[in-house]
Amino acid sequence: MHSTFMGLEIGKRGILAHQTSLKTTGHNLANLNTEGYSRQRVKLSTVEPLYDASLERVNVPGQLGQGPKIQQVERIFDILHENQILSTADDFGYWQTREFYIRKLEMIYAEPNETSVRTYMDAFWTSWQDLAGNPESLAQRNIVIENGKALAEAINHRYNSLYEQRVLLNDAVKVTVNDINKKAEQIAILNNRIVLSKAVGDDPNDLMDRRDLLVDQLAELVPLTVEHRDTDEFLVHIYGRTLVQGELVKPLTMSEIPNDPGMMKVDWVEEDELKDYLGKSGKLYSLIELRDVDIKDEIKKIDTMTINFSDMVNGLHREGVGRGGSTGLDFFTQLPIIEDVNGNYDSNGDGEFDQTYLFRITGTESLSPTQPVGLEGTLTFDGADGPVEVPYYASDTVEKIVERINYANSNVVARLDSQGRLSLKGTMGTSGQYKDFVIRHVEDSGQFLVGYAGLLQASGADGAYDYDQINAGQAALRLNEGVTYAVSPLANPAAWISVNSRVAADANMVAATMRLVTNEAAIGDNRMALAIADLRYEKVMVDRLTSLDDFFADNAALVGVKGSNAQASYLDFDARMKNLNDIKQSISGVNINEEFADLVRFQHGFAASARFVTEIDKMLETIIKLGLNG
């Protein structure tokens, strides 16, 4: 027989169930604007009936229910949709970061603009052209000097801006790594709390929301996947490598990049560099790529342009004559990497010279660009991945061989100078492994660089120029016959280029005239000023581009294309993320109208249960009174 007070118990359970539902609805409404919050629902079920078919029971029809019970406080969450968000977030983070910093790079270039390097370069060439029109003018020489100073300062400013941008990106890498580690630690702490809560039968919905929010934020920084195990263990992987496993964290570490002072690479404990496992996605990879590829490449370009530009202007200016008969002066400063005039360098710091660092070597013979050489052989230079061979044939013209050298992807570029002599120049070093602007190896199996261009003393490996020895120029080059060379410059010439202080102090030293036998300047001779002005259009091979004008046009166009692509991709992934988050909000977000409807529904349920208890209480009171009076 069931209890006399069973009705009170049923009513009480109804009150408590609806009271919990009301509190859950209030919790939803209170967290309407809480980031990462997923709405919750109370799942109600009935308490086991009073009688079970397998047990003895009173002979009454049906099973007598005992009211509701709270089965679970459920979090409305779609794990499949969440995985889709995670798979898109890393691309969004990559392009958002890239778009932001490429826009800053475009601001540095400021092309076209009155303060851009190209504008100052144009003014510099124009001033030489104007000097050619009035070669005796002191005022025009002063204009050349001032334009040279302005150009040098603009180049310095661009280098400094690019370097500051690279330092800023390096700082951003460090901050992002710390942020990743901090979020990983917070996820591990939440993992532990969630497991403990579930162990005692609780539904730690708010803790799981906080963990999922951290995972969403982490997914924008690095490409990751999550794993839910049956044991309630939660794991976070970066391309299959574990970052978080339960309450354990494998943090990212950093160390300085060799030959790149102050710049930090991201390590994975004691394993390889993490960048190799980021799959070109996520904010962290974007920062590393911008720092070590995009900005570093722009610094390389401005340095390459600067050393080639100043070397060509200086080469002509040294051969010219100023108003007072001065000659042999550089127009721009030249800061060699070593004071040794032969280019001998101590590469390992043991106090002994062991290598030769030459930037440019120029042959003795004046060559015709369109003349077939009538020779066959193979030129060998050093490249990023080892020796680079450049064949030449009897039917090849000089300009064809020069072109083949320039596009062979070695560390050497070639050009014919104003007198038609073959000039070889070292390019930027590769991956920090080599010094910049150092010719490392020049070899010819035939006679093109030997007798024809008048550069090497002998053919074959025995006659090759190789930087990995001292006095390499004296050993391999035809110096006694007039081969000239320039020692490699100090690193980052764009940072220190300036007008020669002697020229800046006396405008008469600006050389506008060709040198005569007597080293005097012929009155009205403007040939040197014209020759320097014409460098603007000459084939100078700056960073494998034909002319200085091509260099600036290519640079501006490339940065513009990068910016356009980054913006388009960012907008695309931004729209995708917005759509995915809108869908997530429709699934897990708090809807005010729906919550208000539930509020009324649960309030009515609570009131009904309370009324039921009141009625049962009245019935019991009547029964008790009857029993006492009976």
C-alpha atoms as one frame of an Amber mdcrd trajectory, in Angstrom:
protein
   0.000   0.000   0.000   1.369   3.382  -0.903   2.169   6.039   1.699  -0.437
   8.488   2.912   2.045  11.316   2.382   3.061  10.240  -1.142   1.218  13.181
  -2.701   3.344  15.671  -0.781   6.478  13.969  -2.098   5.226  14.169  -5.683
   4.402  17.852  -5.264   7.728  18.577  -3.662   9.553  16.949  -6.563   7.538
  18.991  -9.022   8.378  22.208  -7.156  12.087  21.396  -7.035  12.210  20.360
 -10.719  10.527  23.526 -11.928  12.513  25.645  -9.511  15.746  24.258 -11.005
  14.363  24.879 -14.503  13.578  28.483 -13.543  17.089  28.970 -12.149  18.629
  27.482 -15.316  16.545  29.838 -17.470  17.660  32.757 -15.313  21.267  31.583
 -15.705  20.805  31.621 -19.488  19.356  35.127 -19.473  22.064  36.427 -17.140
  24.743  35.098 -19.543  23.120  36.543 -22.636  26.308  38.493 -23.490  28.893
  36.115 -22.025  31.442  35.136 -24.694  31.510  31.407 -25.368  28.432  30.641
 -23.260  26.174  27.799 -24.458  22.548  27.821 -23.329  21.480  25.075 -20.953
  18.337  23.008 -20.627  17.035  20.912 -17.721  16.078  17.443 -18.886  13.253
  16.051 -16.750  12.171  12.456 -16.473   9.821  10.551 -14.191  10.880   8.905
 -10.955  10.714   5.119 -11.040   7.109   4.006 -10.407   6.148   2.819  -6.951
   5.656  -0.782  -7.994   7.799  -2.901 -10.252   6.421  -5.919 -12.133   9.090
  -8.174 -10.645   8.180  -7.345  -7.072   5.198  -8.031  -4.847   2.599  -5.341
  -5.166  -0.876  -4.452  -3.998  -3.685  -5.487  -6.231  -4.389  -2.117  -7.825
  -4.459  -1.332 -11.538  -1.478   0.384 -13.259   1.846   1.642 -11.947   1.600
   4.589  -9.636   4.056   7.369 -10.588   6.120   9.356  -8.097   6.604  12.647
  -9.906   9.501  14.205 -11.917  13.223  14.115 -11.385  16.091  16.112 -12.893
  17.918  13.760 -15.202  20.541  16.240 -16.527  21.294  19.925 -16.944  22.152
  19.721 -20.637  24.504  22.038 -22.550  23.200  22.748 -26.079  26.336  22.192
 -28.132  27.081  20.697 -31.575  30.539  19.115 -31.510  30.589  18.487 -35.282
  29.933  22.149 -36.004  32.573  23.120 -33.464  35.130  20.986 -35.319  34.253
  22.834 -38.517  34.922  26.137 -36.765  38.290  24.881 -35.528  39.307  23.783
 -39.033  38.544  27.261 -40.403  39.859  29.376 -37.523  43.549  28.724 -38.270
  43.203  29.999 -41.862  41.287  32.993 -40.573  44.043  33.744 -38.042  46.722
  33.412 -40.734  45.104  35.792 -43.218  43.904  38.279 -40.613  47.474  38.641
 -39.331  48.988  38.755 -42.804  46.532  41.372 -44.054  47.260  43.615 -41.059
  51.045  43.571 -41.441  51.108  43.754 -45.247  49.069  46.965 -44.968  51.773
  48.317 -42.645  54.380  47.273 -45.216  52.514  49.205 -47.917  52.612  52.268
 -45.671  56.406  51.923 -45.371  56.811  51.855 -49.166  54.415  54.755 -49.718
  54.483  54.256 -53.497  53.699  56.496 -55.300  54.390  59.292 -52.836  56.509
  62.418 -52.585  58.493  60.881 -49.712  59.145  57.464 -51.255  62.645  56.206
 -52.098  61.729  56.075 -55.765  60.761  59.768 -55.754  64.108  60.736 -54.220
  65.896  58.434 -56.675  64.159  60.168 -59.597  65.225  63.553 -58.223  68.802
  62.295 -57.898  68.964  61.184 -61.547  67.304  64.418 -62.687  69.897  66.515
 -60.834  72.717  64.700 -62.676  70.877  65.276 -65.952  70.580  68.966 -65.093
  74.287  69.072 -64.186  75.062  67.614 -67.617  73.220  70.601 -69.086  75.413
  73.035 -67.130  78.577  71.118 -66.103  80.386  74.192 -64.778  77.616  75.183
 -62.358  78.527  75.022 -58.640  74.893  75.527 -57.688  73.851  72.496 -59.719
  76.570  70.454 -58.036  75.142  71.443 -54.660  71.728  70.267 -55.837  73.270
  66.898 -56.775  74.753  66.626 -53.271  71.514  67.579 -51.516  69.510  65.140
 -53.625  72.104  62.473 -52.849  71.741  63.182 -49.127  67.950  63.079 -49.342
  68.092  59.780 -51.229  70.527  58.249 -48.732  68.339  59.364 -45.810  65.237
  57.929 -47.509  67.028  54.603 -47.976  68.168  54.689 -44.329  64.614  55.427
 -43.236  63.158  52.572 -45.279  65.698  50.143 -43.872  65.050  51.296 -40.304
  61.285  51.035 -40.821  61.605  47.514 -42.210  63.961  46.468 -39.418  61.621
  47.922 -36.780  58.777  46.006 -38.410  60.807  42.810 -38.191  61.577  43.444
 -34.516  57.883  44.110 -33.920  56.993  40.808 -35.599  59.612  39.028 -33.501
  58.038  40.481 -30.352  54.632  39.366 -31.622  55.990  35.822 -32.087  57.173
  35.777 -28.468  53.854  37.141 -27.181  51.893  34.621 -29.265  53.970  31.679
 -28.009  53.427  32.808 -24.421  49.712  33.163 -25.138  49.575  29.628 -26.589
  51.329  28.184 -23.540  49.109  30.123 -21.156  45.934  28.940 -22.877  47.246
  25.363 -22.921  47.848  25.533 -19.173  44.352  26.919 -18.567  42.847  24.109
 -20.675  44.792  21.541 -18.649  43.493  23.024 -15.374  39.929  22.976 -16.694
  40.384  19.372 -17.863  41.189  18.352 -14.307  38.227  20.232 -12.818  35.838
  18.833 -15.437  36.919  15.244 -14.797  36.508  15.692 -11.031  33.048  17.210
 -11.487  31.875  14.422 -13.765  33.223  11.826 -11.336  30.687  12.931  -8.708
  27.834  13.064 -11.238  27.787  16.810 -11.956  27.335  18.510 -15.314  30.244
  21.044 -15.476  28.685  22.954 -18.372  30.200  26.341 -17.556  33.667  24.807
 -17.219  33.308  23.110 -20.606  32.180  26.395 -22.148  35.290  28.087 -20.810
  37.463  25.277 -22.180  35.825  25.414 -25.617  36.291  29.184 -25.715  40.005
  28.749 -24.999  40.220  26.087 -27.730  38.480  28.431 -30.212  40.939  31.216
 -29.371  43.878  28.805 -29.598  42.701  27.576 -33.020  43.294  31.044 -34.485
  46.903  30.939 -33.277  47.914  27.441 -34.424  46.229  24.688 -36.475  44.841
  22.206 -33.972  42.505  19.268 -33.505  40.828  18.050 -30.331  40.162  14.530
 -29.138  37.517  13.413 -26.627  38.304  10.018 -25.165  35.799   7.690 -23.498
  37.678   8.141 -20.228  36.711  11.847 -20.277  40.339  12.656 -21.208  40.526
  15.728 -23.440  43.496  16.235 -25.804  44.640  19.115 -28.009  46.952  18.348
 -30.955  48.972  20.584 -33.275  49.219  18.602 -36.509  49.173  15.319 -34.632
  51.622  16.433 -31.964  50.168  16.684 -28.476  49.973  20.107 -26.847  47.584
  19.176 -24.020  46.735  15.700 -22.725  44.393  15.797 -19.773  46.162  17.912
 -17.171  49.576  17.564 -18.868  50.997  20.297 -21.118  53.888  20.161 -23.588
  54.678  23.887 -23.890  56.354  25.601 -26.822  59.859  26.913 -26.261  61.988
  29.498 -28.085  65.668  29.860 -28.918  67.688  32.393 -30.883  68.075  31.818
 -34.620  71.740  31.212 -35.542  73.288  34.149 -37.443  70.187  36.276 -36.838
  70.757  38.094 -33.517  67.689  38.705 -31.381  65.330  36.753 -33.637  63.663
  33.781 -31.972  62.615  30.492 -33.501  59.868  28.379 -31.957  60.870  24.918
 -30.814  58.809  21.916 -29.821  60.613  20.900 -26.623  63.824  19.292 -28.008
  62.449  18.420 -31.411  62.494  20.250 -34.728  61.444  23.836 -35.269  57.672
  24.095 -34.816  57.235  26.143 -38.006  57.739  22.962 -40.020  54.571  21.513
 -38.428  52.232  24.499 -38.666  51.042  23.785 -42.208  51.059  27.449 -43.272
  48.076  28.362 -41.138  47.402  30.129 -37.885  48.586  33.476 -36.540  51.913
  32.101 -35.281  52.965  30.770 -38.692  51.842  34.014 -40.330  54.032  36.067
 -37.962  57.054  33.824 -38.544  56.550  33.910 -42.311  56.167  37.687 -42.361
  59.293  38.141 -40.247  61.577  35.581 -41.920  60.295  35.706 -45.496  58.381
  38.855 -46.415  60.122  41.525 -44.328  63.509  39.840 -44.520  63.123  39.687
 -48.306  62.284  43.406 -48.422  65.397  44.183 -46.357  67.391  42.009 -48.738
  66.005  43.934 -51.706  66.765  47.391 -50.321  70.278  46.241 -49.316  70.878
  44.717 -52.755  69.623  47.810 -54.522  71.715  50.071 -52.288  75.055  48.285
 -52.703  74.636  47.882 -56.461  73.431  51.460 -56.931  76.212  53.010 -54.824
  78.869  50.753 -56.366  77.894  51.802 -59.910  77.689  55.508 -59.076  80.999
  55.329 -57.207  82.637  53.332 -60.014  81.872  56.092 -62.522  82.466  58.963
 -60.097  85.961  57.688 -59.289  86.834  57.859 -63.002  85.482  61.389 -63.362
  87.007  64.741 -62.548  85.635  67.570 -60.404  85.903  71.299 -61.051  89.183
  71.591 -59.182  90.730  68.542 -60.811  89.811  66.166 -57.980  89.432  62.558
 -59.069  89.309  59.030 -57.662  86.614  59.952 -55.105  83.531  57.893 -54.226
  80.292  59.845 -54.265  78.706  57.597 -51.594  80.379  56.088 -48.558  81.937
  52.654 -48.909  82.227  50.647 -45.680  84.036  47.362 -46.384  83.469  44.359
 -44.129  87.228  44.256 -43.434  89.977  46.868 -43.647  92.300  44.428 -45.442
  92.516  45.727 -49.013  92.772  42.196 -50.394  89.468  41.235 -48.746  91.047
  38.692 -46.380  88.663  37.826 -43.544  88.781  35.883 -40.266  85.564  33.855
 -40.530  85.955  31.730 -37.379  87.307  34.410 -35.076  90.592  32.671 -34.275
  92.672  35.718 -35.168  93.895  34.333 -38.500  92.609  35.212 -41.979  91.089
  32.176 -43.676  88.743  33.476 -46.414  88.547  36.221 -49.056  85.451  38.414
 -49.245  85.097  40.217 -52.576  81.831  41.756 -53.744  82.735  42.640 -57.338
  85.380  41.551 -59.830  85.668  43.216 -63.243  87.569  41.909 -66.255  90.016
  43.777 -68.461  88.532  43.316 -71.930  85.893  45.530 -73.549  83.262  43.174
 -74.970  80.602  43.635 -77.626  77.228  42.467 -76.274  76.025  41.150 -79.630
  79.264  39.471 -80.708  79.256  35.620 -80.765  82.040  34.399 -78.502  83.107
  31.439 -80.673  83.996  29.493 -77.527  82.545  26.571 -75.648  82.762  25.611
 -72.011  81.002  25.585 -68.668  81.024  28.290 -66.014  80.671  27.099 -62.425
  79.444  29.269 -59.557  78.294  28.537 -56.029  74.576  28.391 -55.226  72.285
  27.782 -52.292  72.310  24.032 -52.904  75.850  23.593 -54.185  77.650  24.239
 -57.481  75.661  25.831 -60.321  76.847  25.132 -63.866  76.228  27.558 -66.738
  77.164  26.199 -70.184  78.085  28.466 -73.106  78.461  27.673 -76.798  80.298
  29.100 -79.793  77.138  30.668 -81.229  76.247  32.435 -77.966  76.597  36.194
 -77.811  78.060  37.893 -74.757  74.680  39.244 -73.685  73.207  35.738 -74.000
  75.853  34.331 -71.660  75.354  37.236 -69.246  71.615  36.577 -69.234  72.201
  32.856 -68.637  74.456  33.668 -65.651  71.883  36.008 -64.168  69.081  33.486
 -64.251  71.117  30.456 -63.159  70.149  31.010 -59.495  73.758  31.099 -58.328
  75.195  33.622 -55.865  76.630  35.682 -58.743  75.059  38.148 -61.185  76.782
  39.639 -64.225  76.658  42.827 -66.283  78.738  44.792 -68.742  79.910  48.083
 -67.266  80.040  51.428 -69.104  83.222  50.345 -70.889  81.859  46.938 -71.891
  83.917  45.020 -69.319  82.368  41.933 -67.716  81.574  42.537 -64.066  80.567
  39.748 -61.651  78.918  40.615 -58.326  77.990  38.601 -55.270  74.364  38.502
 -54.170  72.763  38.173 -50.736  73.768  35.143 -48.657  71.412  32.196 -48.390
  69.544  31.318 -45.172  72.137  32.984 -42.942  74.676  30.353 -43.977  76.913
  32.786 -45.875  77.858  36.439 -45.609  76.015  38.818 -47.929  77.548  40.080
 -51.178  80.461  37.645 -51.228  81.519  35.924 -54.460  82.254  32.378 -53.371
  83.352  30.489 -56.492  84.090  31.358 -60.117  85.394  28.690 -62.526  85.520
  28.307 -66.289  86.305  25.056 -68.072  86.968  27.052 -71.250  88.302  30.495
 -72.175  85.348  32.878 -71.815  86.368  34.216 -68.381  90.064  33.716 -69.100
  91.326  35.083 -72.395  88.037  36.489 -73.740  86.822  38.565 -70.740  90.277
  38.843 -69.157  89.160  37.923 -65.657  90.668  34.557 -64.570  94.302  33.583
 -65.011  93.607  29.978 -66.032  90.859  27.524 -66.939  89.614  24.559 -64.953
  89.497  23.838 -61.251  93.148  24.787 -60.750  92.497  28.273 -62.099  89.209
  28.836 -60.250  88.601  31.710 -57.873  87.462  30.332 -54.503  86.748  32.504
 -51.489  87.665  29.742 -49.012  91.328  30.811 -48.894  93.301  33.978 -48.242
  94.454  36.217 -51.094  92.099  34.422 -53.475  92.116  37.398 -55.825  95.903
  37.405 -56.148  95.867  33.666 -56.759  93.186  33.479 -59.467  92.474  36.920
 -60.975  94.442  38.775 -63.624  95.223  41.675 -61.332  98.511  42.533 -63.034
  96.617  43.048 -66.292  94.036  45.423 -64.862  91.313  43.294 -63.242  89.644
  45.380 -60.554  87.665  44.272 -57.523  85.746  45.646 -54.555  85.836  44.236
 -51.033  82.471  43.047 -49.715  80.581  45.728 -47.790  79.593  45.829 -44.168
  76.235  44.169 -43.528  73.038  46.050 -44.372  74.394  48.849 -46.603  70.933
  50.432 -46.673  71.414  51.252 -42.989  74.623  53.262 -43.414  74.718  54.656
 -46.965  75.470  58.394 -47.053  77.164  60.949 -49.289  80.956  60.950 -48.996
  81.810  63.608 -46.401  84.595  65.049 -48.602  82.201  65.518 -51.514  79.481
  66.896 -49.244  81.923  69.476 -47.834  83.072  70.752 -51.248  80.682  70.701
 -54.225  83.645  71.270 -56.562  84.540  67.604 -56.017  81.374  66.408 -57.762
  82.758  64.792 -60.925  80.816  65.752 -64.057  83.706  65.417 -66.488  85.623
  62.492 -67.989  89.265  62.182 -66.973  91.847  63.337 -69.512  95.407  62.044
 -69.752  96.517  64.966 -67.606  93.753  64.202 -65.028  92.277  67.619 -65.821
  88.679  68.432 -66.687  87.890  69.781 -70.120  85.745  72.902 -69.919  82.116
  72.116 -70.757  82.669  68.331 -70.704  79.517  66.711 -69.351  80.112  63.077
 -70.253  80.489  61.771 -66.688  77.315  63.505 -65.499  75.458  61.962 -68.454
  76.962  58.530 -67.775  75.801  58.623 -64.145  72.348  59.889 -65.147  72.080
  57.056 -67.691  72.558  54.443 -64.934  68.846  54.870 -64.332  68.085  52.921
 -67.504  71.132  50.643 -67.781  71.034  46.881 -67.356  72.398  46.794 -63.850
  70.929  43.485 -62.571  69.657  44.613 -59.178  68.240  41.516 -57.502  68.116
  39.896 -60.987  65.989  42.776 -62.327  67.214  44.614 -65.397  67.252  48.254
 -64.258  66.778  50.385 -61.150  63.449  51.585 -62.535  62.422  47.938 -62.962
  63.458  47.294 -59.369  61.170  49.965 -57.934  58.294  49.107 -60.262  58.587
  45.407 -59.400  58.821  46.123 -55.676  55.765  48.342 -55.615  53.772  45.929
 -57.763  54.740  42.886 -55.685  53.834  44.520 -52.377  50.572  45.717 -53.897
  49.721  42.203 -55.117  50.575  40.753 -51.706  48.309  43.300 -50.054  45.471
  42.647 -52.479  45.706  38.874 -52.063  45.920  39.120 -48.287  42.898  41.416
 -48.095  40.794  39.225 -50.410  41.659  36.051 -48.496  41.066  37.723 -45.137
  37.638  38.977 -46.194  36.790  35.512 -47.510  37.706  33.716 -44.282  36.181
  36.485 -42.196  32.846  35.885 -43.964  33.199  32.128 -43.455  33.902  32.534
 -39.753  30.974  34.919 -39.391  28.626  32.414 -41.039  29.925  29.560 -38.882
  29.603  31.621 -35.713  26.085  32.701 -36.696  25.126  29.037 -37.071  26.768
  28.241 -33.737  24.856  31.086 -32.122  21.599  29.777 -33.550  22.373  26.391
 -31.977  23.993  27.314 -28.680  23.197  30.990 -28.211  20.632  32.394 -25.808
  17.368  33.463 -27.450  15.524  35.986 -25.278  12.074  35.200 -26.633  12.568
  31.482 -26.151  13.898  31.965 -22.625  10.990  34.245 -21.667   8.549  31.615
 -22.945  10.329  28.979 -20.867  10.271  31.319 -17.895   6.489  31.541 -18.079
   6.162  27.801 -18.697   8.309  26.808 -15.735   6.679  29.425 -13.529   3.313
  27.896 -14.298   4.683  24.439 -13.613   6.061  25.614 -10.283   2.731  27.246
  -9.343   0.806  24.119 -10.339   3.065  21.909  -8.220   2.720  24.302  -5.300
  -1.078  24.283  -5.694  -1.007  20.484  -5.784   0.909  20.442  -2.479  -1.674
  22.810  -0.986  -4.528  20.545  -2.038  -2.800  17.446  -0.689  -2.174  19.296
   2.559  -5.894  20.063   2.840  -6.788  16.437   2.185  -4.349  15.228   4.816
  -5.653  17.764   7.288  -9.216  16.470   6.764  -8.124  12.847   7.100  -6.189
  13.578  10.280  -9.105  15.443  11.795 -11.462  12.601  10.938  -9.071  10.143
  12.531  -8.806  12.180  15.692 -12.543  12.671  15.945 -13.261   9.017  15.128
